[in-house]
């Protein structure tokens, strides 16, 4: 038997701490060895992949993607587990954490089983789930959630805004309490529901309905306030949380202040907040709808503040928040017509394939962050934070999820290159430096020169066991653990 099934030869391996010339030996889908020179290429049964002149990075871990999400009233996102996987692999991402939703008045086990069925049939990346809670009834909290967690889901997602998803503070406390008892992380969409509803009503009354007023309906203040509240309530219960998609330095400051007092809170941001802005939503006609997501993209000063927060390690995860709505057609951005007021336009931008090239181009190629920072932000930290223990690192024993990366290649982004099912990319025409040449999933080449080759259903479910990083701190007001009694 040969020592290795595959040797990746001649590349430069990038880890969170280092960058060094090394061959990578793969056996049984896992990394078996790293050495300056691995022999055995001549052995029958060992294939060799030439990585001369390329970087070898861990496969991307995208811990926030909306894929084939079920819609209230029937149907699902047009981005399926198969098309979403194609986009992911094309962009160098090998693992995703997507979502299982709950509809108000319904349970969580039924939908979760449906997501499992769909992903098992269609996924070509490895995947885990966040469980969205929109209706924390007694039955959901006490009967269903323990089963969800036993099945390997340890991340709960809550929204502090959006009808009909949002939780009020008491409901949020109920989810935080359950998470504390069950050993889960809670991820939070932080915007103030009432403030947005109040401003939106005023904007509509003033006749300001165009896509650009989406940003006016939710200025940084509403994100800062909700971020503060989300953290304060998590601190009250002593439950670790991650704040999703931080779009502005005002919210990042709230996270930094809490981190400084030892609170277990992490922050995520997304490429759209570095490269898009509110001005994009002011493009002629209805074009601005292509750039609408929540929180809203801000401006260059906000992006500069986010880079600072990334460098300070206040924000340690960069996800895509891939949420694809077609621009044309009856179910996408124009579902309520080509003149729909901003309040009736679906929110979200697609970005699975663009995540790594945009972050490399804007971050590493410009000198804002190092290649090791890039590895930490796009793979290492999301894998650790969500308990994906075999993912996100290049080390013996880890899954051989790898990207061969050309750090110099210049590419003009087009929708075709994104390989998602959505009919546009908000990044159309942008030129980026740095590009994935090949993607390996558990040792198999599943993308080469833009051609994705994998079997639908070949992605594996990543059940998450208990892990230390999200253990509560044991710091409680008056030493009283209220979560144990509710
Ligand atoms: Zn999202």
Short mmCIF file of C-alpha atoms and ligand atoms in Angstrom, two decimals:
data_model
loop_
_atom_site.label_atom_id
_atom_site.label_comp_id
_atom_site.label_asym_id
_atom_site.label_seq_id
_atom_site.Cartn_x
_atom_site.Cartn_y
_atom_site.Cartn_z
CA UNK A 1 0.00 0.00 0.00
CA UNK A 2 1.43 3.42 -0.88
CA UNK A 3 2.06 5.88 1.92
CA UNK A 4 -0.17 8.47 0.29
CA UNK A 5 -3.11 8.51 -2.07
CA UNK A 6 -2.09 11.99 -3.19
CA UNK A 7 0.89 14.27 -2.85
CA UNK A 8 0.47 18.00 -3.47
CA UNK A 9 3.94 18.97 -4.55
CA UNK A 10 5.83 22.21 -4.70
CA UNK A 11 3.36 24.62 -3.12
CA UNK A 12 3.67 27.08 -0.27
CA UNK A 13 1.44 26.15 2.66
CA UNK A 14 -0.24 28.98 4.55
CA UNK A 15 -1.44 28.40 8.11
CA UNK A 16 -2.76 30.84 10.71
CA UNK A 17 0.75 31.33 12.05
CA UNK A 18 3.10 30.63 9.16
CA UNK A 19 3.86 30.32 5.51
CA UNK A 20 6.36 27.67 4.36
CA UNK A 21 7.35 25.51 1.39
CA UNK A 22 5.92 22.04 1.89
CA UNK A 23 4.54 19.03 0.12
CA UNK A 24 1.23 17.79 1.52
CA UNK A 25 0.60 14.05 1.75
CA UNK A 26 -3.03 12.90 1.78
CA UNK A 27 -4.27 9.48 2.85
CA UNK A 28 -7.88 8.39 3.28
CA UNK A 29 -9.17 11.92 2.71
CA UNK A 30 -7.08 13.38 5.50
CA UNK A 31 -3.80 15.21 5.68
CA UNK A 32 -1.18 12.61 6.61
CA UNK A 33 2.06 14.56 6.36
CA UNK A 34 3.65 17.92 5.69
CA UNK A 35 7.31 17.96 4.72
CA UNK A 36 9.70 19.93 2.58
CA UNK A 37 9.88 16.94 0.26
CA UNK A 38 7.64 13.88 0.31
CA UNK A 39 8.82 10.95 -1.75
CA UNK A 40 6.54 8.26 -2.97
CA UNK A 41 5.25 10.00 -6.05
CA UNK A 42 6.55 7.08 -8.05
CA UNK A 43 4.60 4.55 -6.00
CA UNK A 44 1.73 3.00 -7.91
CA UNK A 45 -1.55 4.29 -6.53
CA UNK A 46 -0.17 7.68 -5.51
CA UNK A 47 -1.15 10.62 -7.64
CA UNK A 48 0.73 13.90 -7.67
CA UNK A 49 -0.72 17.35 -8.00
CA UNK A 50 1.72 20.07 -8.99
CA UNK A 51 1.30 23.24 -6.93
CA UNK A 52 4.49 24.96 -8.01
CA UNK A 53 4.11 28.72 -7.75
CA UNK A 54 0.82 28.42 -5.86
CA UNK A 55 -0.25 28.82 -2.26
CA UNK A 56 -1.92 25.92 -0.49
CA UNK A 57 -4.70 27.25 1.77
CA UNK A 58 -7.24 25.40 3.89
CA UNK A 59 -10.58 25.08 2.09
CA UNK A 60 -12.86 27.94 2.96
CA UNK A 61 -15.40 27.51 5.76
CA UNK A 62 -18.39 29.77 5.12
CA UNK A 63 -20.31 29.84 8.38
CA UNK A 64 -23.23 31.92 7.11
CA UNK A 65 -24.96 30.88 3.86
CA UNK A 66 -28.63 30.74 3.03
CA UNK A 67 -29.03 27.71 0.78
CA UNK A 68 -32.28 26.05 -0.27
CA UNK A 69 -33.97 27.72 2.67
CA UNK A 70 -37.66 26.89 2.93
CA UNK A 71 -40.00 29.84 2.39
CA UNK A 72 -43.07 30.61 4.42
CA UNK A 73 -46.02 29.53 2.30
CA UNK A 74 -44.13 26.85 0.38
CA UNK A 75 -41.14 26.45 -1.89
CA UNK A 76 -37.50 27.10 -1.18
CA UNK A 77 -34.64 29.40 -2.19
CA UNK A 78 -33.70 29.01 -5.83
CA UNK A 79 -30.11 28.34 -4.72
CA UNK A 80 -30.19 24.60 -4.04
CA UNK A 81 -27.63 22.56 -2.16
CA UNK A 82 -26.24 21.46 -5.53
CA UNK A 83 -26.01 24.90 -7.16
CA UNK A 84 -24.84 26.47 -3.91
CA UNK A 85 -22.16 23.81 -3.59
CA UNK A 86 -21.03 24.49 -7.14
CA UNK A 87 -20.61 28.17 -6.32
CA UNK A 88 -18.82 27.34 -3.08
CA UNK A 89 -16.33 24.94 -4.69
CA UNK A 90 -15.74 27.35 -7.59
CA UNK A 91 -14.75 29.96 -5.03
CA UNK A 92 -12.55 27.72 -2.87
CA UNK A 93 -15.06 27.01 -0.09
CA UNK A 94 -15.41 23.38 1.01
CA UNK A 95 -17.65 23.61 4.10
CA UNK A 96 -20.73 25.68 4.82
CA UNK A 97 -23.02 26.28 7.74
CA UNK A 98 -26.48 26.92 6.33
CA UNK A 99 -29.83 27.29 8.04
CA UNK A 100 -32.83 25.31 9.15
CA UNK A 101 -35.81 27.63 9.64
CA UNK A 102 -38.76 27.55 11.96
CA UNK A 103 -42.06 29.10 10.88
CA UNK A 104 -44.12 30.79 13.57
CA UNK A 105 -46.68 28.36 14.96
CA UNK A 106 -44.67 25.36 13.75
CA UNK A 107 -41.96 23.21 15.26
CA UNK A 108 -38.29 22.83 14.39
CA UNK A 109 -37.86 19.06 13.99
CA UNK A 110 -40.00 18.77 10.86
CA UNK A 111 -38.18 21.46 8.86
CA UNK A 112 -34.79 20.22 10.10
CA UNK A 113 -35.55 16.73 8.79
CA UNK A 114 -36.47 18.30 5.44
CA UNK A 115 -33.16 20.21 5.29
CA UNK A 116 -31.30 16.99 6.08
CA UNK A 117 -33.11 15.27 3.20
CA UNK A 118 -32.36 18.05 0.76
CA UNK A 119 -28.72 18.45 1.75
CA UNK A 120 -28.03 14.71 1.81
CA UNK A 121 -29.36 14.49 -1.75
CA UNK A 122 -27.80 17.61 -3.21
CA UNK A 123 -24.80 18.94 -1.28
CA UNK A 124 -21.28 18.64 -2.66
CA UNK A 125 -19.66 20.58 0.17
CA UNK A 126 -19.61 19.39 3.76
CA UNK A 127 -22.27 21.12 5.80
CA UNK A 128 -23.64 21.90 9.23
CA UNK A 129 -26.76 23.80 10.24
CA UNK A 130 -27.78 26.78 12.31
CA UNK A 131 -31.23 26.27 13.82
CA UNK A 132 -33.30 29.44 13.39
CA UNK A 133 -35.76 30.04 16.23
CA UNK A 134 -38.67 32.36 15.43
CA UNK A 135 -41.18 31.05 17.95
CA UNK A 136 -39.64 29.78 21.20
CA UNK A 137 -42.66 27.98 22.57
CA UNK A 138 -42.44 25.64 25.56
CA UNK A 139 -42.64 22.66 23.23
CA UNK A 140 -39.85 23.93 20.98
CA UNK A 141 -37.57 24.93 23.84
CA UNK A 142 -38.09 21.96 26.13
CA UNK A 143 -39.09 19.06 23.87
CA UNK A 144 -37.63 19.74 20.44
CA UNK A 145 -34.39 21.66 20.97
CA UNK A 146 -32.75 18.91 23.06
CA UNK A 147 -33.32 16.58 20.10
CA UNK A 148 -31.95 19.13 17.64
CA UNK A 149 -28.78 19.38 19.70
CA UNK A 150 -28.52 15.61 20.12
CA UNK A 151 -28.55 15.47 16.32
CA UNK A 152 -25.43 17.61 16.14
CA UNK A 153 -26.74 21.16 15.70
CA UNK A 154 -25.11 23.49 18.25
CA UNK A 155 -25.74 26.89 16.76
CA UNK A 156 -29.04 28.70 17.20
CA UNK A 157 -29.89 31.74 15.09
CA UNK A 158 -32.22 34.53 16.16
CA UNK A 159 -33.37 37.74 14.50
CA UNK A 160 -34.01 40.90 16.49
CA UNK A 161 -35.75 42.40 13.45
CA UNK A 162 -37.85 41.32 10.42
CA UNK A 163 -41.47 40.25 10.42
CA UNK A 164 -42.27 37.42 10.96
CA UNK A 165 -38.89 36.25 12.23
CA UNK A 166 -38.00 38.61 15.02
CA UNK A 167 -37.94 37.82 18.73
CA UNK A 168 -38.73 40.30 21.45
CA UNK A 169 -36.33 40.53 24.36
CA UNK A 170 -38.19 38.02 26.53
CA UNK A 171 -38.18 35.47 23.70
CA UNK A 172 -34.50 36.11 23.04
CA UNK A 173 -33.82 35.46 26.73
CA UNK A 174 -35.67 32.13 26.42
CA UNK A 175 -33.41 31.08 23.54
CA UNK A 176 -30.27 32.23 25.37
CA UNK A 177 -31.38 30.18 28.39
CA UNK A 178 -31.94 27.07 26.30
CA UNK A 179 -28.57 27.54 24.63
CA UNK A 180 -26.89 27.79 28.01
CA UNK A 181 -28.53 24.59 29.24
CA UNK A 182 -27.85 22.65 26.04
CA UNK A 183 -24.36 23.90 25.21
CA UNK A 184 -25.11 25.95 22.09
CA UNK A 185 -23.79 29.14 20.56
CA UNK A 186 -26.41 31.77 19.68
CA UNK A 187 -25.90 33.80 16.50
CA UNK A 188 -27.80 37.07 16.30
CA UNK A 189 -29.05 39.41 13.58
CA UNK A 190 -28.74 42.73 15.39
CA UNK A 191 -31.00 45.57 14.25
CA UNK A 192 -33.73 47.36 16.21
CA UNK A 193 -37.12 46.20 14.90
CA UNK A 194 -39.26 49.11 16.12
CA UNK A 195 -36.80 51.78 15.04
CA UNK A 196 -36.68 50.34 11.51
CA UNK A 197 -40.48 50.01 11.33
CA UNK A 198 -40.89 53.60 12.53
CA UNK A 199 -38.39 55.06 10.04
CA UNK A 200 -39.71 52.91 7.19
CA UNK A 201 -43.28 54.13 7.78
CA UNK A 202 -42.04 57.72 7.77
CA UNK A 203 -40.04 57.21 4.56
CA UNK A 204 -43.04 55.68 2.80
CA UNK A 205 -45.27 58.54 4.03
CA UNK A 206 -42.73 61.00 2.62
CA UNK A 207 -42.84 59.22 -0.75
CA UNK A 208 -39.25 58.04 -0.41
CA UNK A 209 -39.67 54.49 -1.65
CA UNK A 210 -36.68 53.84 -3.96
CA UNK A 211 -34.13 51.10 -3.10
CA UNK A 212 -31.66 53.62 -1.69
CA UNK A 213 -34.04 54.40 1.17
CA UNK A 214 -33.45 50.89 2.44
CA UNK A 215 -30.22 52.27 3.94
CA UNK A 216 -32.06 55.28 5.38
CA UNK A 217 -34.51 52.94 7.13
CA UNK A 218 -31.71 51.29 9.13
CA UNK A 219 -28.77 53.63 9.88
CA UNK A 220 -25.82 52.41 12.00
CA UNK A 221 -27.54 53.57 15.21
CA UNK A 222 -30.18 50.83 14.94
CA UNK A 223 -27.47 48.22 14.50
CA UNK A 224 -25.37 49.61 17.35
CA UNK A 225 -28.32 49.64 19.73
CA UNK A 226 -29.34 46.08 18.93
CA UNK A 227 -25.75 44.85 19.14
CA UNK A 228 -25.43 46.39 22.58
CA UNK A 229 -28.72 44.84 23.71
CA UNK A 230 -27.93 41.43 22.24
CA UNK A 231 -24.64 41.36 24.11
CA UNK A 232 -26.08 42.71 27.37
CA UNK A 233 -28.82 40.08 27.48
CA UNK A 234 -26.33 37.34 26.58
CA UNK A 235 -24.17 38.57 29.45
CA UNK A 236 -27.18 38.45 31.77
CA UNK A 237 -27.77 34.79 30.94
CA UNK A 238 -24.04 34.01 30.50
CA UNK A 239 -24.41 32.48 27.05
CA UNK A 240 -21.79 32.89 24.29
CA UNK A 241 -23.00 34.62 21.13
CA UNK A 242 -21.74 35.61 17.71
CA UNK A 243 -22.99 38.87 16.22
CA UNK A 244 -23.67 38.25 12.55
CA UNK A 245 -22.78 40.57 9.67
CA UNK A 246 -21.36 43.59 11.45
CA UNK A 247 -21.60 46.43 8.92
CA UNK A 248 -20.26 49.45 10.81
CA UNK A 249 -17.60 50.39 13.37
CA UNK A 250 -20.30 51.55 15.81
CA UNK A 251 -21.45 47.93 16.23
CA UNK A 252 -17.89 46.62 16.27
CA UNK A 253 -17.14 48.99 19.16
CA UNK A 254 -19.90 47.39 21.22
CA UNK A 255 -18.34 43.99 20.61
CA UNK A 256 -14.86 45.23 21.48
CA UNK A 257 -16.07 46.75 24.77
CA UNK A 258 -17.74 43.47 25.76
CA UNK A 259 -14.71 41.41 24.74
CA UNK A 260 -12.54 43.67 26.88
CA UNK A 261 -14.61 42.73 29.95
CA UNK A 262 -14.25 39.08 29.14
CA UNK A 263 -17.67 38.40 27.64
CA UNK A 264 -17.74 35.50 25.17
CA UNK A 265 -18.93 37.38 22.12
CA UNK A 266 -17.55 37.08 18.61
CA UNK A 267 -18.15 39.22 15.56
CA UNK A 268 -18.60 38.37 11.91
CA UNK A 269 -18.46 40.65 8.90
CA UNK A 270 -18.88 40.04 5.15
CA UNK A 271 -17.16 41.20 1.94
CA UNK A 272 -20.15 43.31 0.91
CA UNK A 273 -19.44 45.67 3.80
CA UNK A 274 -15.92 46.26 2.48
CA UNK A 275 -16.69 46.73 -1.20
CA UNK A 276 -20.31 47.85 -1.54
CA UNK A 277 -21.90 51.00 -0.19
CA UNK A 278 -25.23 52.75 0.27
CA UNK A 279 -24.40 54.67 -2.94
CA UNK A 280 -24.77 51.40 -4.90
CA UNK A 281 -28.43 51.30 -3.90
CA UNK A 282 -28.83 54.68 -5.60
CA UNK A 283 -28.06 53.35 -9.08
CA UNK A 284 -30.52 54.31 -11.83
CA UNK A 285 -33.94 52.69 -12.06
CA UNK A 286 -34.41 49.58 -9.95
CA UNK A 287 -30.72 48.49 -10.20
CA UNK A 288 -30.13 49.52 -6.61
CA UNK A 289 -32.19 46.52 -5.48
CA UNK A 290 -29.28 44.27 -6.46
CA UNK A 291 -27.26 45.65 -3.56
CA UNK A 292 -29.92 45.53 -0.85
CA UNK A 293 -29.07 43.47 2.18
CA UNK A 294 -29.42 43.93 5.92
CA UNK A 295 -27.70 45.53 7.65
CA UNK A 296 -27.25 47.90 4.72
CA UNK A 297 -23.87 48.51 3.08
CA UNK A 298 -22.52 51.84 4.39
CA UNK A 299 -19.64 53.93 3.01
CA UNK A 300 -15.85 54.05 2.68
CA UNK A 301 -15.33 55.40 6.20
CA UNK A 302 -17.36 52.54 7.67
CA UNK A 303 -15.37 50.02 5.62
CA UNK A 304 -12.13 51.53 6.93
CA UNK A 305 -13.47 51.15 10.47
CA UNK A 306 -14.32 47.51 9.81
CA UNK A 307 -10.80 46.80 8.55
CA UNK A 308 -9.50 48.27 11.78
CA UNK A 309 -11.83 45.99 13.75
CA UNK A 310 -10.59 43.02 11.72
CA UNK A 311 -6.97 43.90 12.44
CA UNK A 312 -7.79 44.34 16.15
CA UNK A 313 -9.41 40.87 16.06
CA UNK A 314 -12.73 42.27 17.23
CA UNK A 315 -14.18 40.69 14.08
CA UNK A 316 -12.70 37.27 13.47
CA UNK A 317 -14.98 35.67 10.90
CA UNK A 318 -15.65 36.76 7.33
CA UNK A 319 -18.67 34.95 5.87
CA UNK A 320 -20.61 35.56 2.69
CA UNK A 321 -24.14 35.77 4.13
CA UNK A 322 -24.96 34.36 0.69
CA UNK A 323 -28.64 35.05 0.16
CA UNK A 324 -29.57 34.84 -3.47
CA UNK A 325 -32.63 36.43 -5.03
CA UNK A 326 -32.84 36.68 -8.80
CA UNK A 327 -33.01 40.21 -10.13
CA UNK A 328 -35.58 39.30 -12.79
CA UNK A 329 -38.47 36.87 -12.55
CA UNK A 330 -41.50 36.45 -10.35
CA UNK A 331 -39.80 35.33 -7.12
CA UNK A 332 -36.81 37.60 -6.78
CA UNK A 333 -36.04 41.25 -6.20
CA UNK A 334 -38.92 42.30 -8.49
CA UNK A 335 -41.51 39.97 -6.93
CA UNK A 336 -43.61 43.01 -6.00
CA UNK A 337 -42.96 44.73 -9.34
CA UNK A 338 -40.16 46.80 -10.83
CA UNK A 339 -41.25 49.87 -8.85
CA UNK A 340 -41.79 48.14 -5.53
CA UNK A 341 -41.11 50.25 -2.45
CA UNK A 342 -37.91 49.23 -0.65
CA UNK A 343 -39.98 47.62 2.11
CA UNK A 344 -41.28 45.03 -0.39
CA UNK A 345 -37.96 44.04 -1.98
CA UNK A 346 -36.35 40.82 -0.71
CA UNK A 347 -33.12 41.43 1.18
CA UNK A 348 -29.84 39.69 0.51
CA UNK A 349 -26.97 39.42 -1.94
CA UNK A 350 -25.29 36.33 -3.39
CA UNK A 351 -21.60 35.96 -2.58
CA UNK A 352 -20.50 32.37 -1.95
CA UNK A 353 -17.99 32.25 -4.80
CA UNK A 354 -16.81 35.83 -4.44
CA UNK A 355 -15.98 35.69 -0.72
CA UNK A 356 -12.39 34.48 -0.89
CA UNK A 357 -11.28 36.45 -3.98
CA UNK A 358 -12.80 39.69 -2.62
CA UNK A 359 -11.22 39.30 0.81
CA UNK A 360 -7.82 38.37 -0.64
CA UNK A 361 -7.94 41.23 -3.11
CA UNK A 362 -9.13 43.88 -0.66
CA UNK A 363 -7.27 42.50 2.35
CA UNK A 364 -4.08 40.65 1.49
CA UNK A 365 -3.21 42.16 -1.89
CA UNK A 366 -3.54 45.67 -0.44
CA UNK A 367 -1.50 44.82 2.69
CA UNK A 368 -4.39 45.39 5.13
CA UNK A 369 -4.10 41.84 6.47
CA UNK A 370 -1.63 38.98 6.05
CA UNK A 371 -2.18 35.68 4.27
CA UNK A 372 -2.27 34.03 7.71
CA UNK A 373 -4.98 36.46 8.82
CA UNK A 374 -6.92 35.49 5.69
CA UNK A 375 -6.69 31.81 6.64
CA UNK A 376 -7.88 32.57 10.17
CA UNK A 377 -10.82 34.72 9.02
CA UNK A 378 -12.08 32.47 6.24
CA UNK A 379 -11.37 28.99 7.58
CA UNK A 380 -9.65 28.59 10.95
CA UNK A 381 -11.83 30.74 13.18
CA UNK A 382 -15.22 29.80 11.69
CA UNK A 383 -14.28 26.11 11.99
CA UNK A 384 -13.28 26.55 15.66
CA UNK A 385 -16.23 28.74 16.56
CA UNK A 386 -18.80 26.34 15.12
CA UNK A 387 -17.11 23.16 16.33
CA UNK A 388 -16.09 21.80 12.90
CA UNK A 389 -13.05 20.10 14.31
CA UNK A 390 -11.68 18.42 11.19
CA UNK A 391 -11.97 21.59 9.12
CA UNK A 392 -10.22 24.88 8.58
CA UNK A 393 -6.56 23.94 9.05
CA UNK A 394 -3.67 22.30 7.28
CA UNK A 395 -2.26 19.83 9.79
CA UNK A 396 -1.90 16.07 10.05
CA UNK A 397 -5.26 14.52 10.96
CA UNK A 398 -7.39 17.32 9.50
CA UNK A 399 -9.61 16.70 6.50
CA UNK A 400 -7.72 17.33 3.28
CA UNK A 401 -9.91 20.30 2.29
CA UNK A 402 -7.50 22.50 0.37
CA UNK A 403 -7.38 25.30 -2.13
CA UNK A 404 -4.53 25.86 -4.56
CA UNK A 405 -4.45 29.64 -4.74
CA UNK A 406 -2.82 31.93 -7.27
CA UNK A 407 -2.14 35.10 -5.27
CA UNK A 408 -1.25 37.19 -8.32
CA UNK A 409 -3.93 36.28 -10.81
CA UNK A 410 -6.14 39.17 -11.84
CA UNK A 411 -9.74 38.40 -12.68
CA UNK A 412 -12.69 40.54 -13.71
CA UNK A 413 -15.71 39.20 -11.82
CA UNK A 414 -18.71 38.21 -13.91
CA UNK A 415 -21.89 36.44 -12.95
CA UNK A 416 -20.84 33.40 -14.99
CA UNK A 417 -17.70 33.00 -12.85
CA UNK A 418 -19.83 32.90 -9.69
CA UNK A 419 -21.48 29.63 -10.83
CA UNK A 420 -24.52 30.19 -8.59
CA UNK A 421 -28.09 29.90 -9.84
CA UNK A 422 -28.80 33.60 -9.32
CA UNK A 423 -29.01 35.83 -12.39
CA UNK A 424 -26.62 38.55 -11.21
CA UNK A 425 -23.70 39.31 -8.94
CA UNK A 426 -23.41 42.63 -7.10
CA UNK A 427 -19.69 42.44 -7.88
CA UNK A 428 -20.09 42.42 -11.68
CA UNK A 429 -17.09 44.01 -13.37
CA UNK A 430 -14.91 44.35 -10.26
CA UNK A 431 -11.32 43.37 -10.80
CA UNK A 432 -9.78 41.19 -8.10
CA UNK A 433 -6.28 39.92 -7.39
CA UNK A 434 -6.00 36.31 -6.16
CA UNK A 435 -7.99 33.34 -7.41
CA UNK A 436 -8.61 29.66 -6.61
CA UNK A 437 -7.03 27.42 -9.23
CA UNK A 438 -8.16 24.12 -7.71
CA UNK A 439 -10.31 23.00 -4.78
CA UNK A 440 -9.86 19.67 -2.97
CA UNK A 441 -12.52 18.20 -0.71
CA UNK A 442 -11.31 15.39 1.56
CA UNK A 443 -8.43 14.79 -0.83
CA UNK A 444 -10.44 14.72 -4.06
CA UNK A 445 -10.02 17.41 -6.69
CA UNK A 446 -13.55 18.80 -7.04
CA UNK A 447 -12.71 22.02 -8.90
CA UNK A 448 -9.96 22.73 -11.35
CA UNK A 449 -9.65 25.87 -13.51
CA UNK A 450 -13.26 26.73 -12.80
CA UNK A 451 -14.67 23.32 -13.68
CA UNK A 452 -16.56 21.81 -10.73
CA UNK A 453 -16.77 18.05 -10.71
CA UNK A 454 -18.51 16.38 -7.79
CA UNK A 455 -21.51 14.15 -7.23
CA UNK A 456 -24.63 15.74 -5.74
CA UNK A 457 -24.99 14.12 -2.34
CA UNK A 458 -21.25 13.63 -1.87
CA UNK A 459 -21.13 16.38 0.76
CA UNK A 460 -21.16 15.13 4.33
CA UNK A 461 -23.16 16.31 7.30
CA UNK A 462 -20.95 17.65 10.06
CA UNK A 463 -22.56 16.78 13.39
CA UNK A 464 -21.12 19.01 16.06
CA UNK A 465 -20.20 17.49 19.44
CA UNK A 466 -19.93 19.58 22.63
CA UNK A 467 -16.83 21.81 22.63
CA UNK A 468 -15.05 24.10 25.04
CA UNK A 469 -14.94 27.36 23.15
CA UNK A 470 -18.65 28.04 23.65
CA UNK A 471 -18.81 27.02 27.29
CA UNK A 472 -20.42 29.74 29.48
CA UNK A 473 -17.96 31.72 31.62
CA UNK A 474 -19.71 31.07 34.94
CA UNK A 475 -20.12 34.79 35.58
CA UNK A 476 -23.71 35.58 36.62
CA UNK A 477 -25.37 38.54 38.37
CA UNK A 478 -25.80 37.55 42.05
CA UNK A 479 -24.43 34.15 41.13
CA UNK A 480 -27.98 33.11 40.21
CA UNK A 481 -28.40 30.89 37.17
CA UNK A 482 -31.91 31.90 36.08
CA UNK A 483 -31.60 29.80 32.93
CA UNK A 484 -31.75 26.63 35.02
CA UNK A 485 -35.28 27.51 36.15
CA UNK A 486 -37.00 28.61 32.94
ZN1 LIG B 1 -28.00 35.83 6.79
#
